[in-house]
Amino acid sequence: MVIRGAPDLIVQMLDKLIDNAVDFSPAGALIIVRLRLDSAAVIEVDNPDPPFPHTSRGASSSHCGSRAPAPTASRTFGLGLYIVRLIAEFHGGEASAANLPDGSGVRFAVRLSR
């Protein structure tokens, strides 16, 4: 799949997505990284992170920020996934975060124009 963009920024975006998944998953957990093509290139990262609180369910790109690890369901959003969103938008795309439909974790998705 060919994506027009800044390679260094794409690498930074992938690094932030994977680091976030590792930081919020238990040791040895399965993290799924998927690349698919529909009307855009879509990168998805699924991890068995505790679901977002009900008020964040289906979080949009405005909620796609980095979360500081916390022992409670309360999460803070900071810089890491905010950078992902900025890089996606720079490339004409968008970033989003949502609970997995079965409640087993969360999915971070980035759509990039081709």
PDB file of N, CA, C and O in Angstrom, residues 57-109:
ATOM      1  N   ARG A  57     -17.264   6.370  25.713  1.00  0.00           N
ATOM      2  CA  ARG A  57     -17.562   5.308  24.739  1.00  0.00           C
ATOM      3  C   ARG A  57     -17.693   5.918  23.345  1.00  0.00           C
ATOM      4  O   ARG A  57     -18.364   6.899  23.145  1.00  0.00           O
ATOM      5  N   GLY A  58     -16.979   5.300  22.397  1.00  0.00           N
ATOM      6  CA  GLY A  58     -17.015   5.811  21.031  1.00  0.00           C
ATOM      7  C   GLY A  58     -16.289   7.134  20.897  1.00  0.00           C
ATOM      8  O   GLY A  58     -16.682   7.980  20.117  1.00  0.00           O
ATOM      9  N   ALA A  59     -15.235   7.313  21.663  1.00  0.00           N
ATOM     10  CA  ALA A  59     -14.514   8.587  21.657  1.00  0.00           C
ATOM     11  C   ALA A  59     -14.110   8.966  20.244  1.00  0.00           C
ATOM     12  O   ALA A  59     -13.707   8.140  19.453  1.00  0.00           O
ATOM     13  N   SER A  60     -14.247  10.215  19.935  1.00  0.00           N
ATOM     14  CA  SER A  60     -13.912  10.702  18.601  1.00  0.00           C
ATOM     15  C   SER A  60     -12.464  11.150  18.550  1.00  0.00           C
ATOM     16  O   SER A  60     -11.726  11.044  19.523  1.00  0.00           O
ATOM     17  N   SER A  61     -12.059  11.705  17.414  1.00  0.00           N
ATOM     18  CA  SER A  61     -10.681  12.151  17.267  1.00  0.00           C
ATOM     19  C   SER A  61     -10.341  13.228  18.288  1.00  0.00           C
ATOM     20  O   SER A  61      -9.195  13.380  18.667  1.00  0.00           O
ATOM     21  N   SER A  62     -11.325  13.978  18.782  1.00  0.00           N
ATOM     22  CA  SER A  62     -11.021  14.996  19.784  1.00  0.00           C
ATOM     23  C   SER A  62     -10.601  14.367  21.099  1.00  0.00           C
ATOM     24  O   SER A  62      -9.982  15.011  21.924  1.00  0.00           O
ATOM     25  N   HIS A  63     -10.907  13.084  21.307  1.00  0.00           N
ATOM     26  CA  HIS A  63     -10.510  12.395  22.522  1.00  0.00           C
ATOM     27  C   HIS A  63      -9.265  11.539  22.318  1.00  0.00           C
ATOM     28  O   HIS A  63      -8.854  10.831  23.215  1.00  0.00           O
ATOM     29  N   CYS A  64      -8.700  11.578  21.125  1.00  0.00           N
ATOM     30  CA  CYS A  64      -7.549  10.735  20.843  1.00  0.00           C
ATOM     31  C   CYS A  64      -6.294  11.427  21.350  1.00  0.00           C
ATOM     32  O   CYS A  64      -5.583  12.080  20.615  1.00  0.00           O
ATOM     33  N   GLY A  65      -6.051  11.279  22.632  1.00  0.00           N
ATOM     34  CA  GLY A  65      -4.860  11.819  23.267  1.00  0.00           C
ATOM     35  C   GLY A  65      -4.183  10.709  24.018  1.00  0.00           C
ATOM     36  O   GLY A  65      -4.740   9.646  24.206  1.00  0.00           O
ATOM     37  N   SER A  66      -2.978  10.919  24.450  1.00  0.00           N
ATOM     38  CA  SER A  66      -2.262   9.890  25.189  1.00  0.00           C
ATOM     39  C   SER A  66      -2.835   9.793  26.590  1.00  0.00           C
ATOM     40  O   SER A  66      -3.226  10.786  27.174  1.00  0.00           O
ATOM     41  N   ARG A  67      -2.857   8.591  27.126  1.00  0.00           N
ATOM     42  CA  ARG A  67      -3.410   8.385  28.452  1.00  0.00           C
ATOM     43  C   ARG A  67      -2.274   8.048  29.400  1.00  0.00           C
ATOM     44  O   ARG A  67      -1.494   7.156  29.130  1.00  0.00           O
ATOM     45  N   ALA A  68      -2.187   8.753  30.475  1.00  0.00           N
ATOM     46  CA  ALA A  68      -1.188   8.423  31.484  1.00  0.00           C
ATOM     47  C   ALA A  68      -1.664   7.190  32.227  1.00  0.00           C
ATOM     48  O   ALA A  68      -2.820   7.124  32.629  1.00  0.00           O
ATOM     49  N   PRO A  69      -0.812   6.169  32.393  1.00  0.00           N
ATOM     50  CA  PRO A  69      -1.257   4.974  33.104  1.00  0.00           C
ATOM     51  C   PRO A  69      -1.800   5.336  34.485  1.00  0.00           C
ATOM     52  O   PRO A  69      -1.215   6.129  35.200  1.00  0.00           O
ATOM     53  N   ALA A  70      -2.946   4.785  34.797  1.00  0.00           N
ATOM     54  CA  ALA A  70      -3.580   5.051  36.084  1.00  0.00           C
ATOM     55  C   ALA A  70      -4.196   3.763  36.592  1.00  0.00           C
ATOM     56  O   ALA A  70      -4.682   2.956  35.809  1.00  0.00           O
ATOM     57  N   PRO A  71      -4.227   3.548  37.912  1.00  0.00           N
ATOM     58  CA  PRO A  71      -4.769   2.306  38.441  1.00  0.00           C
ATOM     59  C   PRO A  71      -6.294   2.264  38.456  1.00  0.00           C
ATOM     60  O   PRO A  71      -6.871   1.260  38.784  1.00  0.00           O
ATOM     61  N   THR A  72      -6.949   3.351  38.090  1.00  0.00           N
ATOM     62  CA  THR A  72      -8.407   3.391  38.121  1.00  0.00           C
ATOM     63  C   THR A  72      -8.945   3.514  36.703  1.00  0.00           C
ATOM     64  O   THR A  72      -8.198   3.673  35.750  1.00  0.00           O
ATOM     65  N   ALA A  73     -10.258   3.480  36.592  1.00  0.00           N
ATOM     66  CA  ALA A  73     -10.892   3.643  35.285  1.00  0.00           C
ATOM     67  C   ALA A  73     -10.770   5.081  34.791  1.00  0.00           C
ATOM     68  O   ALA A  73     -10.987   5.359  33.635  1.00  0.00           O
ATOM     69  N   SER A  74     -10.439   5.996  35.672  1.00  0.00           N
ATOM     70  CA  SER A  74     -10.253   7.386  35.294  1.00  0.00           C
ATOM     71  C   SER A  74      -8.945   7.531  34.544  1.00  0.00           C
ATOM     72  O   SER A  74      -7.913   7.085  35.005  1.00  0.00           O
ATOM     73  N   ARG A  75      -8.990   8.161  33.379  1.00  0.00           N
ATOM     74  CA  ARG A  75      -7.787   8.301  32.562  1.00  0.00           C
ATOM     75  C   ARG A  75      -7.555   9.758  32.230  1.00  0.00           C
ATOM     76  O   ARG A  75      -8.489  10.517  32.059  1.00  0.00           O
ATOM     77  N   THR A  76      -6.300  10.101  32.095  1.00  0.00           N
ATOM     78  CA  THR A  76      -5.973  11.434  31.634  1.00  0.00           C
ATOM     79  C   THR A  76      -5.470  11.328  30.211  1.00  0.00           C
ATOM     80  O   THR A  76      -4.919  10.319  29.808  1.00  0.00           O
ATOM     81  N   PHE A  77      -5.711  12.355  29.439  1.00  0.00           N
ATOM     82  CA  PHE A  77      -5.268  12.385  28.062  1.00  0.00           C
ATOM     83  C   PHE A  77      -4.163  13.415  27.961  1.00  0.00           C
ATOM     84  O   PHE A  77      -4.296  14.527  28.416  1.00  0.00           O
ATOM     85  N   GLY A  78      -3.056  13.024  27.359  1.00  0.00           N
ATOM     86  CA  GLY A  78      -1.904  13.897  27.279  1.00  0.00           C
ATOM     87  C   GLY A  78      -1.368  13.989  25.877  1.00  0.00           C
ATOM     88  O   GLY A  78      -2.121  14.088  24.923  1.00  0.00           O
ATOM     89  N   LEU A  79      -0.066  13.877  25.723  1.00  0.00           N
ATOM     90  CA  LEU A  79       0.593  14.237  24.488  1.00  0.00           C
ATOM     91  C   LEU A  79       0.701  13.139  23.432  1.00  0.00           C
ATOM     92  O   LEU A  79       0.541  13.409  22.248  1.00  0.00           O
ATOM     93  N   GLY A  80       0.963  11.882  23.803  1.00  0.00           N
ATOM     94  CA  GLY A  80       1.272  10.838  22.827  1.00  0.00           C
ATOM     95  C   GLY A  80       0.249  10.658  21.733  1.00  0.00           C
ATOM     96  O   GLY A  80       0.566  10.749  20.540  1.00  0.00           O
ATOM     97  N   LEU A  81      -1.005  10.405  22.085  1.00  0.00           N
ATOM     98  CA  LEU A  81      -2.016  10.183  21.058  1.00  0.00           C
ATOM     99  C   LEU A  81      -2.523  11.494  20.457  1.00  0.00           C
ATOM    100  O   LEU A  81      -3.071  11.502  19.360  1.00  0.00           O
ATOM    101  N   TYR A  82      -2.281  12.582  21.165  1.00  0.00           N
ATOM    102  CA  TYR A  82      -2.552  13.900  20.569  1.00  0.00           C
ATOM    103  C   TYR A  82      -1.623  14.110  19.376  1.00  0.00           C
ATOM    104  O   TYR A  82      -2.043  14.597  18.322  1.00  0.00           O
ATOM    105  N   ILE A  83      -0.368  13.689  19.513  1.00  0.00           N
ATOM    106  CA  ILE A  83       0.587  13.763  18.407  1.00  0.00           C
ATOM    107  C   ILE A  83       0.123  12.876  17.258  1.00  0.00           C
ATOM    108  O   ILE A  83       0.203  13.259  16.090  1.00  0.00           O
ATOM    109  N   VAL A  84      -0.394  11.692  17.572  1.00  0.00           N
ATOM    110  CA  VAL A  84      -0.949  10.810  16.538  1.00  0.00           C
ATOM    111  C   VAL A  84      -2.032  11.551  15.762  1.00  0.00           C
ATOM    112  O   VAL A  84      -2.056  11.536  14.520  1.00  0.00           O
ATOM    113  N   ARG A  85      -2.925  12.201  16.470  1.00  0.00           N
ATOM    114  CA  ARG A  85      -4.011  12.931  15.814  1.00  0.00           C
ATOM    115  C   ARG A  85      -3.473  14.050  14.925  1.00  0.00           C
ATOM    116  O   ARG A  85      -3.917  14.221  13.785  1.00  0.00           O
ATOM    117  N   LEU A  86      -2.482  14.796  15.426  1.00  0.00           N
ATOM    118  CA  LEU A  86      -1.911  15.885  14.631  1.00  0.00           C
ATOM    119  C   LEU A  86      -1.244  15.366  13.358  1.00  0.00           C
ATOM    120  O   LEU A  86      -1.390  15.955  12.285  1.00  0.00           O
ATOM    121  N   ILE A  87      -0.522  14.252  13.477  1.00  0.00           N
ATOM    122  CA  ILE A  87       0.135  13.672  12.300  1.00  0.00           C
ATOM    123  C   ILE A  87      -0.906  13.174  11.303  1.00  0.00           C
ATOM    124  O   ILE A  87      -0.773  13.385  10.089  1.00  0.00           O
ATOM    125  N   ALA A  88      -1.948  12.541  11.796  1.00  0.00           N
ATOM    126  CA  ALA A  88      -3.024  12.078  10.901  1.00  0.00           C
ATOM    127  C   ALA A  88      -3.659  13.263  10.177  1.00  0.00           C
ATOM    128  O   ALA A  88      -3.850  13.225   8.958  1.00  0.00           O
ATOM    129  N   GLU A  89      -3.970  14.314  10.907  1.00  0.00           N
ATOM    130  CA  GLU A  89      -4.589  15.490  10.299  1.00  0.00           C
ATOM    131  C   GLU A  89      -3.643  16.171   9.317  1.00  0.00           C
ATOM    132  O   GLU A  89      -4.083  16.659   8.270  1.00  0.00           O
ATOM    133  N   PHE A  90      -2.352  16.196   9.604  1.00  0.00           N
ATOM    134  CA  PHE A  90      -1.351  16.755   8.694  1.00  0.00           C
ATOM    135  C   PHE A  90      -1.393  16.034   7.345  1.00  0.00           C
ATOM    136  O   PHE A  90      -1.176  16.633   6.299  1.00  0.00           O
ATOM    137  N   HIS A  91      -1.691  14.732   7.389  1.00  0.00           N
ATOM    138  CA  HIS A  91      -1.759  13.919   6.183  1.00  0.00           C
ATOM    139  C   HIS A  91      -3.182  13.841   5.612  1.00  0.00           C
ATOM    140  O   HIS A  91      -3.491  12.954   4.821  1.00  0.00           O
ATOM    141  N   GLY A  92      -4.055  14.742   6.029  1.00  0.00           N
ATOM    142  CA  GLY A  92      -5.420  14.761   5.509  1.00  0.00           C
ATOM    143  C   GLY A  92      -6.301  13.679   6.083  1.00  0.00           C
ATOM    144  O   GLY A  92      -7.342  13.347   5.519  1.00  0.00           O
ATOM    145  N   GLY A  93      -5.910  13.117   7.213  1.00  0.00           N
ATOM    146  CA  GLY A  93      -6.665  12.020   7.815  1.00  0.00           C
ATOM    147  C   GLY A  93      -7.246  12.389   9.159  1.00  0.00           C
ATOM    148  O   GLY A  93      -7.416  13.563   9.488  1.00  0.00           O
ATOM    149  N   GLU A  94      -7.527  11.344   9.933  1.00  0.00           N
ATOM    150  CA  GLU A  94      -8.106  11.539  11.262  1.00  0.00           C
ATOM    151  C   GLU A  94      -7.719  10.368  12.156  1.00  0.00           C
ATOM    152  O   GLU A  94      -7.367   9.293  11.675  1.00  0.00           O
ATOM    153  N   ALA A  95      -7.788  10.602  13.453  1.00  0.00           N
ATOM    154  CA  ALA A  95      -7.527   9.559  14.445  1.00  0.00           C
ATOM    155  C   ALA A  95      -8.740   9.450  15.346  1.00  0.00           C
ATOM    156  O   ALA A  95      -9.427  10.439  15.605  1.00  0.00           O
ATOM    157  N   SER A  96      -9.006   8.225  15.804  1.00  0.00           N
ATOM    158  CA  SER A  96     -10.140   8.020  16.702  1.00  0.00           C
ATOM    159  C   SER A  96      -9.809   6.925  17.704  1.00  0.00           C
ATOM    160  O   SER A  96      -8.884   6.138  17.510  1.00  0.00           O
ATOM    161  N   ALA A  97     -10.590   6.898  18.767  1.00  0.00           N
ATOM    162  CA  ALA A  97     -10.446   5.878  19.807  1.00  0.00           C
ATOM    163  C   ALA A  97     -11.834   5.437  20.219  1.00  0.00           C
ATOM    164  O   ALA A  97     -12.743   6.258  20.338  1.00  0.00           O
ATOM    165  N   ALA A  98     -11.989   4.118  20.417  1.00  0.00           N
ATOM    166  CA  ALA A  98     -13.297   3.591  20.820  1.00  0.00           C
ATOM    167  C   ALA A  98     -13.107   2.265  21.534  1.00  0.00           C
ATOM    168  O   ALA A  98     -12.107   1.570  21.327  1.00  0.00           O
ATOM    169  N   ASN A  99     -14.069   1.916  22.354  1.00  0.00           N
ATOM    170  CA  ASN A  99     -14.086   0.587  22.959  1.00  0.00           C
ATOM    171  C   ASN A  99     -14.369  -0.446  21.881  1.00  0.00           C
ATOM    172  O   ASN A  99     -15.105  -0.180  20.928  1.00  0.00           O
ATOM    173  N   LEU A 100     -13.789  -1.626  22.030  1.00  0.00           N
ATOM    174  CA  LEU A 100     -14.123  -2.716  21.126  1.00  0.00           C
ATOM    175  C   LEU A 100     -15.570  -3.122  21.363  1.00  0.00           C
ATOM    176  O   LEU A 100     -16.066  -3.039  22.495  1.00  0.00           O
ATOM    177  N   PRO A 101     -16.274  -3.549  20.327  1.00  0.00           N
ATOM    178  CA  PRO A 101     -17.701  -3.879  20.468  1.00  0.00           C
ATOM    179  C   PRO A 101     -17.998  -4.893  21.572  1.00  0.00           C
ATOM    180  O   PRO A 101     -19.027  -4.818  22.234  1.00  0.00           O
ATOM    181  N   ASP A 102     -17.090  -5.850  21.793  1.00  0.00           N
ATOM    182  CA  ASP A 102     -17.342  -6.870  22.814  1.00  0.00           C
ATOM    183  C   ASP A 102     -16.855  -6.460  24.207  1.00  0.00           C
ATOM    184  O   ASP A 102     -16.935  -7.243  25.150  1.00  0.00           O
ATOM    185  N   GLY A 103     -16.333  -5.220  24.337  1.00  0.00           N
ATOM    186  CA  GLY A 103     -15.891  -4.728  25.635  1.00  0.00           C
ATOM    187  C   GLY A 103     -14.564  -5.295  26.105  1.00  0.00           C
ATOM    188  O   GLY A 103     -14.165  -5.075  27.240  1.00  0.00           O
ATOM    189  N   SER A 104     -13.849  -5.996  25.227  1.00  0.00           N
ATOM    190  CA  SER A 104     -12.599  -6.654  25.630  1.00  0.00           C
ATOM    191  C   SER A 104     -11.381  -5.744  25.592  1.00  0.00           C
ATOM    192  O   SER A 104     -10.287  -6.162  25.962  1.00  0.00           O
ATOM    193  N   GLY A 105     -11.554  -4.513  25.153  1.00  0.00           N
ATOM    194  CA  GLY A 105     -10.414  -3.605  25.072  1.00  0.00           C
ATOM    195  C   GLY A 105     -10.781  -2.365  24.289  1.00  0.00           C
ATOM    196  O   GLY A 105     -11.953  -2.001  24.190  1.00  0.00           O
ATOM    197  N   VAL A 106      -9.757  -1.730  23.732  1.00  0.00           N
ATOM    198  CA  VAL A 106      -9.961  -0.499  22.981  1.00  0.00           C
ATOM    199  C   VAL A 106      -9.297  -0.597  21.616  1.00  0.00           C
ATOM    200  O   VAL A 106      -8.392  -1.404  21.406  1.00  0.00           O
ATOM    201  N   ARG A 107      -9.767   0.238  20.704  1.00  0.00           N
ATOM    202  CA  ARG A 107      -9.201   0.314  19.360  1.00  0.00           C
ATOM    203  C   ARG A 107      -8.866   1.774  19.066  1.00  0.00           C
ATOM    204  O   ARG A 107      -9.698   2.661  19.220  1.00  0.00           O
ATOM    205  N   PHE A 108      -7.629   1.978  18.647  1.00  0.00           N
ATOM    206  CA  PHE A 108      -7.208   3.271  18.143  1.00  0.00           C
ATOM    207  C   PHE A 108      -7.075   3.119  16.642  1.00  0.00           C
ATOM    208  O   PHE A 108      -6.434   2.172  16.172  1.00  0.00           O
ATOM    209  N   ALA A 109      -7.693   4.004  15.893  1.00  0.00           N
ATOM    210  CA  ALA A 109      -7.676   3.914  14.442  1.00  0.00           C
ATOM    211  C   ALA A 109      -7.191   5.221  13.843  1.00  0.00           C
ATOM    212  O   ALA A 109      -7.521   6.298  14.341  1.00  0.00           O
TER     213      ALA A 109
END
